[in-house]
PDB file of C-alpha atoms and ligand atoms in Angstrom:
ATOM      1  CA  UNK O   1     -14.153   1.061   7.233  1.00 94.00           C
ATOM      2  CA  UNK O   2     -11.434   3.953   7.069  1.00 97.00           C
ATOM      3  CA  UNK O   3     -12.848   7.447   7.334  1.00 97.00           C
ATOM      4  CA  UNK O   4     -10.882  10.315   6.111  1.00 97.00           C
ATOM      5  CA  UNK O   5     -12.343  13.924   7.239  1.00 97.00           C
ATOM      6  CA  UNK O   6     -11.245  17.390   6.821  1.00 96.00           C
ATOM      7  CA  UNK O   7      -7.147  15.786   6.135  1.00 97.00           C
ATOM      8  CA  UNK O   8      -4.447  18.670   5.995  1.00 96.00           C
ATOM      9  CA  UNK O   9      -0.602  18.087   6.343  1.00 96.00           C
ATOM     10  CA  UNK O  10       1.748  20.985   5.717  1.00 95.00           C
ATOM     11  CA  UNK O  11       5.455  21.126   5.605  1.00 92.00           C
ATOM     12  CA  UNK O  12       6.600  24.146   7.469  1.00 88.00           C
ATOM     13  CA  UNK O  13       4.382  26.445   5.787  1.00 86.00           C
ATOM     14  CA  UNK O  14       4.041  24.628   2.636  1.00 92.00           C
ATOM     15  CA  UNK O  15       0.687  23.199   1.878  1.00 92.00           C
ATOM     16  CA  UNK O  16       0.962  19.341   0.397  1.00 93.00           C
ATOM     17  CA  UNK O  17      -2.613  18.313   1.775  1.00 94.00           C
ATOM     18  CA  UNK O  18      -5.645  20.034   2.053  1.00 92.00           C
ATOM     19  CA  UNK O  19      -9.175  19.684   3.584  1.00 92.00           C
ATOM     20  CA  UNK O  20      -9.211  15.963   1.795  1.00 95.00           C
ATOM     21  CA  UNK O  21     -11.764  13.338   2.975  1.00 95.00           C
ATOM     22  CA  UNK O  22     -13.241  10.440   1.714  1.00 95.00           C
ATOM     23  CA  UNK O  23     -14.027   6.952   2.996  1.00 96.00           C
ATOM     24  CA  UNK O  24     -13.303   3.258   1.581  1.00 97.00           C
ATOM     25  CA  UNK O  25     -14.466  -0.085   2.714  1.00 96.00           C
ATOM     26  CA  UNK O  26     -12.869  -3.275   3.279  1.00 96.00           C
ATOM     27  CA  UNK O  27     -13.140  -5.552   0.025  1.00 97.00           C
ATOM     28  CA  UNK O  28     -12.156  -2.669  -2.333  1.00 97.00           C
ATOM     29  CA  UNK O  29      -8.893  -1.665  -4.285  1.00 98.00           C
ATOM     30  CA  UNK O  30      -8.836   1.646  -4.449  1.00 97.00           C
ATOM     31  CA  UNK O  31      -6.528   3.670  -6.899  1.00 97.00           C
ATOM     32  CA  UNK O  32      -4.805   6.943  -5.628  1.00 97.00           C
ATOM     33  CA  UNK O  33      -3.186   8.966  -8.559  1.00 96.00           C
ATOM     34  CA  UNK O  34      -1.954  12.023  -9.294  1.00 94.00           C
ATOM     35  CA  UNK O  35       0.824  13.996 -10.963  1.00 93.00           C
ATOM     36  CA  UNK O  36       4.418  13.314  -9.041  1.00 93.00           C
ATOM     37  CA  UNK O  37       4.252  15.577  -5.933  1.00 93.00           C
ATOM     38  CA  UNK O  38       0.721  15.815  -5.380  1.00 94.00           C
ATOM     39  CA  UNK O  39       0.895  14.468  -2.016  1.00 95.00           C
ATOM     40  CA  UNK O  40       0.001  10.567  -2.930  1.00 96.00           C
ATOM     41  CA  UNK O  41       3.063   9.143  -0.339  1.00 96.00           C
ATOM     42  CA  UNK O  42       2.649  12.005   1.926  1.00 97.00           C
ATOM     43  CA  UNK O  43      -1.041  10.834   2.087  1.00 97.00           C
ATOM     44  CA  UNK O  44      -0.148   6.786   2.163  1.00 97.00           C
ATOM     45  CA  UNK O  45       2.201   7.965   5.397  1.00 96.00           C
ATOM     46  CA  UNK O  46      -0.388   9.461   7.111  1.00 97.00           C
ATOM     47  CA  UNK O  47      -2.317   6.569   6.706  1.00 97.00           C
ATOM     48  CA  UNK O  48      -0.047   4.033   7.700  1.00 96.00           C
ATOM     49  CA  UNK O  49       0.670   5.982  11.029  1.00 95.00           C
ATOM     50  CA  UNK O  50       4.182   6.823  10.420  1.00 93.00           C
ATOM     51  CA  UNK O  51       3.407  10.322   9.703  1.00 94.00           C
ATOM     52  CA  UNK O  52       0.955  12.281  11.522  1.00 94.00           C
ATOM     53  CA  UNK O  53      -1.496  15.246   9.648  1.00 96.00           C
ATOM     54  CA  UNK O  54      -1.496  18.710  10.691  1.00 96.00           C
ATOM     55  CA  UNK O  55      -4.998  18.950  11.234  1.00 96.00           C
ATOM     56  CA  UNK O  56      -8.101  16.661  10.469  1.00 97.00           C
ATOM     57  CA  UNK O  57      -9.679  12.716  11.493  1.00 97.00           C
ATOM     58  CA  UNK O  58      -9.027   9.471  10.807  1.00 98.00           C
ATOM     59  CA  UNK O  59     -10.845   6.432  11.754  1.00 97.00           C
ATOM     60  CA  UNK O  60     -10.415   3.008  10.881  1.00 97.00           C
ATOM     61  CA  UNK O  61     -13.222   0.127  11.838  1.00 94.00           C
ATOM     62  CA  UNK O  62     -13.995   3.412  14.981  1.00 86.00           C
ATOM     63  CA  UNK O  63     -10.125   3.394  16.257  1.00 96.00           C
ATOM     64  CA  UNK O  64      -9.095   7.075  16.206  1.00 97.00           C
ATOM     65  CA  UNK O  65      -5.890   7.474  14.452  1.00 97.00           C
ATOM     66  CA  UNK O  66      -5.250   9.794  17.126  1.00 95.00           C
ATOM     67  CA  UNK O  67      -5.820   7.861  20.183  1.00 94.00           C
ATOM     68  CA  UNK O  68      -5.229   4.442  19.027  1.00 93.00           C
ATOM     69  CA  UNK O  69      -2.392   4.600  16.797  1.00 92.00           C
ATOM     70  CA  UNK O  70      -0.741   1.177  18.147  1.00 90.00           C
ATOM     71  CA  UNK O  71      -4.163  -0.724  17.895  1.00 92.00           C
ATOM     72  CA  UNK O  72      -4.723   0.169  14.206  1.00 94.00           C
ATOM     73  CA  UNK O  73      -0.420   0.173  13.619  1.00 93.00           C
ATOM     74  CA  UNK O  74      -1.198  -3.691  13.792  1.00 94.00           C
ATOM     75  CA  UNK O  75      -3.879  -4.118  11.316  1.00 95.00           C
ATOM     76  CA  UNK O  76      -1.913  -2.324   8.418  1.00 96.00           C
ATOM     77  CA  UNK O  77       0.346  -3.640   5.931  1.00 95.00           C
ATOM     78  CA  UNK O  78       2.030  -0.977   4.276  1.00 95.00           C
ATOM     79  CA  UNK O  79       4.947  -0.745   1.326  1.00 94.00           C
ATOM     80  CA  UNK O  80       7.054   2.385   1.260  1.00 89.00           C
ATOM     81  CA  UNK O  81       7.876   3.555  -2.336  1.00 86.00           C
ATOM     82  CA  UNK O  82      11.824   2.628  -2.067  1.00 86.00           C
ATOM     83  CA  UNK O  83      12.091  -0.940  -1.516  1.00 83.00           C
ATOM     84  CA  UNK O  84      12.809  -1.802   2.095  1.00 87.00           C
ATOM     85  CA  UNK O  85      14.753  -5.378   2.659  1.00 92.00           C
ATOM     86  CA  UNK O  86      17.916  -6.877   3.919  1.00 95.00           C
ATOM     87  CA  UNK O  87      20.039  -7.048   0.702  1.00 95.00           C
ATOM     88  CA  UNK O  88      22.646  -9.631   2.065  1.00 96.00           C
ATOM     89  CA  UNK O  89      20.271 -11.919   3.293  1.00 97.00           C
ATOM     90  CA  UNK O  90      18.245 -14.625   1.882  1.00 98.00           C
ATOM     91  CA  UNK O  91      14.669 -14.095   0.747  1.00 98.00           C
ATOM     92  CA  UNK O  92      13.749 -16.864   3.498  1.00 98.00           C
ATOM     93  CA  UNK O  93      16.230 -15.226   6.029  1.00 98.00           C
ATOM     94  CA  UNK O  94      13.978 -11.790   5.680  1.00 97.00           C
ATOM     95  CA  UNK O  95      10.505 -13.568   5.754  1.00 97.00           C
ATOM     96  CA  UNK O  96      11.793 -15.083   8.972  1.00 97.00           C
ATOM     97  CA  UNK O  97      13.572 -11.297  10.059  1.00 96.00           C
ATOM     98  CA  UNK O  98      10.473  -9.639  10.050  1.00 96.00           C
ATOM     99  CA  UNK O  99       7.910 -12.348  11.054  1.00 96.00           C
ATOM    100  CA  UNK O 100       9.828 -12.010  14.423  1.00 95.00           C
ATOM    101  CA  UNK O 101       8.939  -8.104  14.306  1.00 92.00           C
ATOM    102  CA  UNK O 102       5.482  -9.437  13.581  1.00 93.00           C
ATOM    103  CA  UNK O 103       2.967  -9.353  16.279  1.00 90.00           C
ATOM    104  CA  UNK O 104       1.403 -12.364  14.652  1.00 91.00           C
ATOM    105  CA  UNK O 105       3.307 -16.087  14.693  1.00 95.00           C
ATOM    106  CA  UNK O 106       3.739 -17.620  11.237  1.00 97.00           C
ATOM    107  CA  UNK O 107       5.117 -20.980  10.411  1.00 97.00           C
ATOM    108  CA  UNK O 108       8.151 -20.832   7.916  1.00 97.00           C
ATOM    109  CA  UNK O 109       5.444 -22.807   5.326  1.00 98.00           C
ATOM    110  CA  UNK O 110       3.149 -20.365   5.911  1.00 97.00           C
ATOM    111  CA  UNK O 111       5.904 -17.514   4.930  1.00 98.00           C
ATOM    112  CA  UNK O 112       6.475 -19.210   1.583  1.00 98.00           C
ATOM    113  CA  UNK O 113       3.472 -19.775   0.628  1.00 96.00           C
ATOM    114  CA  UNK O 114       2.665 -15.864   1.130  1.00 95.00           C
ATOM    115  CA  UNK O 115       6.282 -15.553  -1.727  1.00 96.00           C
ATOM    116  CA  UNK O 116       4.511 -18.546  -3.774  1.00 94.00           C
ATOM    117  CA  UNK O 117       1.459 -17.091  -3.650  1.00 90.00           C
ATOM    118  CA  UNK O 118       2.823 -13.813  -5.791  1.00 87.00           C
ATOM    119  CA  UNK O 119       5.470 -16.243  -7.804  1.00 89.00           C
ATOM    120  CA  UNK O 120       8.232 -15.608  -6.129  1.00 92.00           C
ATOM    121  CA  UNK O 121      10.105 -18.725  -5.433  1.00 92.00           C
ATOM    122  CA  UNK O 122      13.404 -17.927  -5.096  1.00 93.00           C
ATOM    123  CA  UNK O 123      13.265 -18.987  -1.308  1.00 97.00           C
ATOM    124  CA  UNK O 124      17.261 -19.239  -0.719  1.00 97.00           C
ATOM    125  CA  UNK O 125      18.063 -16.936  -2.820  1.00 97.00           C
ATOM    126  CA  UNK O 126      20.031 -13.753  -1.179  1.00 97.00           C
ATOM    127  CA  UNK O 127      18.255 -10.878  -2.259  1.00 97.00           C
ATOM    128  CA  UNK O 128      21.145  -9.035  -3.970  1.00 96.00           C
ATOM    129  CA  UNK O 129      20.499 -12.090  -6.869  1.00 97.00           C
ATOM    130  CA  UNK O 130      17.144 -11.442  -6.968  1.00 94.00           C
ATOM    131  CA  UNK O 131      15.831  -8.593  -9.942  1.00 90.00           C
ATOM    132  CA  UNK O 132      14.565  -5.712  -9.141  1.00 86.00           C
ATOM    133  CA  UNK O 133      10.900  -6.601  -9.202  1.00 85.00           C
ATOM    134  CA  UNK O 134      11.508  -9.990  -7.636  1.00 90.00           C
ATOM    135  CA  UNK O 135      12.696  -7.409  -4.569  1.00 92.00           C
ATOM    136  CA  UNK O 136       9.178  -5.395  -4.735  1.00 90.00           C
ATOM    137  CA  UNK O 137       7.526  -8.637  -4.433  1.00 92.00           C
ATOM    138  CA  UNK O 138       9.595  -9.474  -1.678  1.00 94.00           C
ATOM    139  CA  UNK O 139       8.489  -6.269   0.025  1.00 93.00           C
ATOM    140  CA  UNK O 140       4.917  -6.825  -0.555  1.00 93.00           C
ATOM    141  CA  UNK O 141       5.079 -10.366   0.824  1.00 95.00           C
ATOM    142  CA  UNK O 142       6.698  -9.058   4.104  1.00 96.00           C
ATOM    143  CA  UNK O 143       3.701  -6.170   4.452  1.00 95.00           C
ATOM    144  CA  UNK O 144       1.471  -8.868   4.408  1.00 95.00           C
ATOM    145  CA  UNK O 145       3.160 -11.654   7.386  1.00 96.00           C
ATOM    146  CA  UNK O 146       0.682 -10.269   9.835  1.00 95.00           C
ATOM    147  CA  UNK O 147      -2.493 -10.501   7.821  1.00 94.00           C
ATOM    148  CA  UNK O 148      -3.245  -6.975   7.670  1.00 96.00           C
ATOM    149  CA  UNK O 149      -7.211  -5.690   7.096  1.00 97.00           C
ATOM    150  CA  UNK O 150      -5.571  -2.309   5.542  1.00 98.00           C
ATOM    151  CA  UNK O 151      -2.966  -2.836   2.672  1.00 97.00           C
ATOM    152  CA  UNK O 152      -0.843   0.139   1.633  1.00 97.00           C
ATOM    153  CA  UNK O 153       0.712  -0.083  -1.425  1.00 96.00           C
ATOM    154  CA  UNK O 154       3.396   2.896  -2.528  1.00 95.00           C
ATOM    155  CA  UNK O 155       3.870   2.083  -6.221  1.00 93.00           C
ATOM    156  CA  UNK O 156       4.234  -1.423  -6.088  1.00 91.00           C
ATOM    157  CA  UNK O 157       4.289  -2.349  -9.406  1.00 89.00           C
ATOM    158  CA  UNK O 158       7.039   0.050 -10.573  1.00 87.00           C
ATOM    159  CA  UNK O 159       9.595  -1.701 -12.611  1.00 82.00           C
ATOM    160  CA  UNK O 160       7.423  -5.226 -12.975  1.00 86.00           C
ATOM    161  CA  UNK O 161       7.026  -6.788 -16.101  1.00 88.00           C
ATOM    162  CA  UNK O 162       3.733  -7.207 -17.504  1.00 89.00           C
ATOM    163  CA  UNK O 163       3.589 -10.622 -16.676  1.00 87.00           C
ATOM    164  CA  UNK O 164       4.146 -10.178 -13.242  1.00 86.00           C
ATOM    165  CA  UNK O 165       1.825  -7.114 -12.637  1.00 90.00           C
ATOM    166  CA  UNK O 166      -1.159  -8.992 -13.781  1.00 90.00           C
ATOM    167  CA  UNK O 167      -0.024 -11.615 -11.303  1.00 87.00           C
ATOM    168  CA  UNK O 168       0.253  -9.468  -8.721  1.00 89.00           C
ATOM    169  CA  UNK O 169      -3.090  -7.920  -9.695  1.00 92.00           C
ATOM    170  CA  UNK O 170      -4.861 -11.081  -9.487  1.00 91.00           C
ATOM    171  CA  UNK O 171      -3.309 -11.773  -5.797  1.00 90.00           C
ATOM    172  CA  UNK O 172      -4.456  -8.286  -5.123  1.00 94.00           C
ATOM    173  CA  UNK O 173      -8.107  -8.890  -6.105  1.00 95.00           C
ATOM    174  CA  UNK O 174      -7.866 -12.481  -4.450  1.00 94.00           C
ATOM    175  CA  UNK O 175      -6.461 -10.213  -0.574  1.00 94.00           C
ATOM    176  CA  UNK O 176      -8.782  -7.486  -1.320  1.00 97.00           C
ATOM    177  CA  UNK O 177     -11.925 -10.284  -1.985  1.00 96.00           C
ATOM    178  CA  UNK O 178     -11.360 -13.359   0.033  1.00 94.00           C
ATOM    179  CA  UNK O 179      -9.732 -11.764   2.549  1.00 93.00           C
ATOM    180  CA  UNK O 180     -11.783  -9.224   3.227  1.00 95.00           C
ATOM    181  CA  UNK O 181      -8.776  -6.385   2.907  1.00 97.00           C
ATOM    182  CA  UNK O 182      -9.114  -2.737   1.854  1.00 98.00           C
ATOM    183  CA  UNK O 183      -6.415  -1.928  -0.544  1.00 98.00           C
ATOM    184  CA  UNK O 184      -4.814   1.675  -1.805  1.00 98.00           C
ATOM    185  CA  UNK O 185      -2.414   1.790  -3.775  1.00 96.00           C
ATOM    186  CA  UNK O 186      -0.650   4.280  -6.469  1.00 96.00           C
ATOM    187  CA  UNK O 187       0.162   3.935  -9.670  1.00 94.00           C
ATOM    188  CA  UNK O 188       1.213   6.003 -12.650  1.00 92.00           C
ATOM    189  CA  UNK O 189      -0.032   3.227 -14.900  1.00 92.00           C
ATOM    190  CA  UNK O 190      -3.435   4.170 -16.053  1.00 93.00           C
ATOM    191  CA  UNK O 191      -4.246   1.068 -17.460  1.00 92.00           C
ATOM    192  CA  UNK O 192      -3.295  -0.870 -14.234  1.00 93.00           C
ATOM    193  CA  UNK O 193      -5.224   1.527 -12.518  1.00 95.00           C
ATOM    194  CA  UNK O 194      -8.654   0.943 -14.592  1.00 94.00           C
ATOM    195  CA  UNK O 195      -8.454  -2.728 -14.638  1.00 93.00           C
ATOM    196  CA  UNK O 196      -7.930  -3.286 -11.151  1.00 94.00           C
ATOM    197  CA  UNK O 197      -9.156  -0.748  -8.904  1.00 95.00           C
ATOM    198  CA  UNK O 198     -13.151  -0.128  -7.955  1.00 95.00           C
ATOM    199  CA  UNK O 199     -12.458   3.451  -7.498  1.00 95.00           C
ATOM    200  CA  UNK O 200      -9.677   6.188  -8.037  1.00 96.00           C
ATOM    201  CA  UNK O 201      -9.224   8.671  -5.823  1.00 96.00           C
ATOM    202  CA  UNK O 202      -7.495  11.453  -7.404  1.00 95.00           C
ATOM    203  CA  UNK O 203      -5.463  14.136  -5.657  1.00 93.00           C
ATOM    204  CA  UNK O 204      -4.570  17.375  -7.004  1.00 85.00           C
ATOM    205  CA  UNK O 205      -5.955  20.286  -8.909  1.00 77.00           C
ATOM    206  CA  UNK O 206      -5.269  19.273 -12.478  1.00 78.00           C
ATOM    207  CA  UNK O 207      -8.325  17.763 -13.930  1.00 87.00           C
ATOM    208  CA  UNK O 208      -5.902  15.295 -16.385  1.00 89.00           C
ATOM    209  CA  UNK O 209      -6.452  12.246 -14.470  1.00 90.00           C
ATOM    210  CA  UNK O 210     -10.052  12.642 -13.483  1.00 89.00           C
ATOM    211  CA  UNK O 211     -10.819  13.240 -17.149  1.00 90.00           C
ATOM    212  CA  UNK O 212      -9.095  10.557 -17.789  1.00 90.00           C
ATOM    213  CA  UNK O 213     -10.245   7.672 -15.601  1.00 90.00           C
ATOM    214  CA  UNK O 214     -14.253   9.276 -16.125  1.00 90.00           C
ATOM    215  CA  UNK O 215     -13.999   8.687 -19.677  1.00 91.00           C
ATOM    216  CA  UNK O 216     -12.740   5.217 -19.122  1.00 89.00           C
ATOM    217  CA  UNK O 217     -16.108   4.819 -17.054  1.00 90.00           C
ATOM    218  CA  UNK O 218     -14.233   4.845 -13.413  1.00 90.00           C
ATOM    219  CA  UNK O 219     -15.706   5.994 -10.633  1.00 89.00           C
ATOM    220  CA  UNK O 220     -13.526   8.803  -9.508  1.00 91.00           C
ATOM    221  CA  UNK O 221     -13.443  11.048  -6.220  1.00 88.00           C
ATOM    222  CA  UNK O 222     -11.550  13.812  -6.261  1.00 86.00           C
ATOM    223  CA  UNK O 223      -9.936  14.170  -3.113  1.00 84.00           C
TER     224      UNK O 223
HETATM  225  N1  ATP A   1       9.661  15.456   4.787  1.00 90.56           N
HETATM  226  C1  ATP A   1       9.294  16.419   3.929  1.00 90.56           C
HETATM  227  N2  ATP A   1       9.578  17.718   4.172  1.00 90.56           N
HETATM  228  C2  ATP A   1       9.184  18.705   3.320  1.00 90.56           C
HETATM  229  N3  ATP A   1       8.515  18.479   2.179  1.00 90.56           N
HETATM  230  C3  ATP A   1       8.203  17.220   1.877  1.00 90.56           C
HETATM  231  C4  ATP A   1       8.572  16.115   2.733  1.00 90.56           C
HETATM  232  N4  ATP A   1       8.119  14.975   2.167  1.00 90.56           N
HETATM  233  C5  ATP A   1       7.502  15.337   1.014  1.00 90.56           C
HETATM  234  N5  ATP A   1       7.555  16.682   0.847  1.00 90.56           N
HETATM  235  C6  ATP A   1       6.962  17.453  -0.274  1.00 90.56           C
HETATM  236  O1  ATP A   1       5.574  17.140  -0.323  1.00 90.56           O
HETATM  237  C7  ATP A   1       5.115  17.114  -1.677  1.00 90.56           C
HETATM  238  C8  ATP A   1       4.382  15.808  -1.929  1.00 90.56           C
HETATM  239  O2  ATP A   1       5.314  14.743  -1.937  1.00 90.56           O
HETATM  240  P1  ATP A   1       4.888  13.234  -2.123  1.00 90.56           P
HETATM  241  O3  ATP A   1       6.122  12.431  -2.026  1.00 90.56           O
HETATM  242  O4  ATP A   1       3.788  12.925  -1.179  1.00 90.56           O
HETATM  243  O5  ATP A   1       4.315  13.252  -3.618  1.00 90.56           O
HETATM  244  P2  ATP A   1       3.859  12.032  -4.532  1.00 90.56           P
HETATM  245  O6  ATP A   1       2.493  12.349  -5.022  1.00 90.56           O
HETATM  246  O7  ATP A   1       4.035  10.752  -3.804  1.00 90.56           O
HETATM  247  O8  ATP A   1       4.872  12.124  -5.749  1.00 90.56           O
HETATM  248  P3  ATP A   1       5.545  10.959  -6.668  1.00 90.56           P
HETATM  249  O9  ATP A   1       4.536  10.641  -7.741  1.00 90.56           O
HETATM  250  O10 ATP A   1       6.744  11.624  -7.238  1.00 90.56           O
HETATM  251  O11 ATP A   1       5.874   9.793  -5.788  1.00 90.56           O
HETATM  252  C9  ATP A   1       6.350  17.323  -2.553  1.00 90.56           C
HETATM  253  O12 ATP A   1       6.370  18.675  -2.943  1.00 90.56           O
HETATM  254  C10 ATP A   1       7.504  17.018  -1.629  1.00 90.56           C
HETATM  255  O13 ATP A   1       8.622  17.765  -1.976  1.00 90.56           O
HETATM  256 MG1   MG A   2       5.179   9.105  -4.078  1.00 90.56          MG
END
């Protein structure tokens, strides 16, 4: 379970976060919207241990983001908002890159079947060929080499065809249900957002969104 309490991050003396908590349980996709700046990456960083709040607690399954940042470092998967691979190199040649980051040991079958599993099958394919949502799916494939129990997901869906989203969505729901993951993720599609998370969380003052997503019969949090 992650457990959010009393979350603040500031820049210098500018307020991006405040006083936010909320918890979420493995098993569920849970939406995190909000109008651009409202803190939704600033808040996925913080999670993912890369960035560290100004004041407040986080737990995951009892590790204390404080005190055992490299424990729960292992158990995430997480995908930035700009797409982070090795251009030049081969979508094989980065599976195998960052497997050997991985603290876990995966077969090079087991690597494409995480790319086949999402549709992308352009194995030998450098990635400079590959489109530009062929390269987010690359990205998410690579957060997930080391079978991660919390999956965060900057905007992965931006520039996807349809097609591809609801594929994606389905392999979301299939991680998130089978494999016992929690998943956040942000979107500005609404309609992505209502037909595949369990609950939004929604940061910011402006009511649009949680108006929104109630009246579409979400359950919403504001955080
Ligand atoms: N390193 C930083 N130093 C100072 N301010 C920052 C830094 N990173 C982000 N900010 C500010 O924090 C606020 C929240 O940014 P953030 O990127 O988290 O928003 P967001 O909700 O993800 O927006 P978007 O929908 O555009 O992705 C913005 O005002 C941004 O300018
Ligand atoms: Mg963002």
């Amino acid at each position: 379970m992650l457990k959010v309490e009393g979350l603040q991050k500031h820049y210098h003396h500018k307020k991006i976060l405040e006083n936010l908590s909320f918890s979420a349980q493995q098993g569920e996709i849970v939406g995190l919207v909000g109008e651009n700046g409202a803190g939704k990456s600033t808040l996925l960083n913080i999670l993912a241990a890369t960035s560290k709040a100004t004041a407040g607690s986080i737990y995951f399954n009892d590790w204390d983001y404080k005190k055992d940042k490299s424990q729960i470092r292992k158990h995430i998967g997480f995908v930035p908002q700009d797409i982070a691979v090795w251009n030049q190199l081969t979508v094989e040649e980065n599976m195998v890159f960052f497997e050997k980051l991985s603290w876990q040991k995966k077969s090079k079958a087991q690597l494409e079947k995480i790319c086949l599993d999402m549709r992308l099958d352009r194995w030998k394919e450098p990635v400079k060929n590959l489109s530009g949502g062929m390269q987010r799916k690359l990205n998410l494939a690579i957060s997930l080499i080391h079978d991660p129990s919390l999956l965060l997901l900057d905007e992965p869906t931006v520039g996807i065809d349809l097609k591809s989203r609801k594929e994606i969505g389905a392999y979301l729901r299939r991680q998130a249900t089978e494999g016992n993951k929690l998943i956040i993720y942000t979107s500005h599609d609404m309609d992505e957002i209502k037909e595949l998370c369990d609950r939004v969380l929604v940061i910011g003052e402006d009511s649009f969104y949680y108006d929104l997503l109630k009246e579409a019969g979400k359950e919403v949090m504001v955080v």
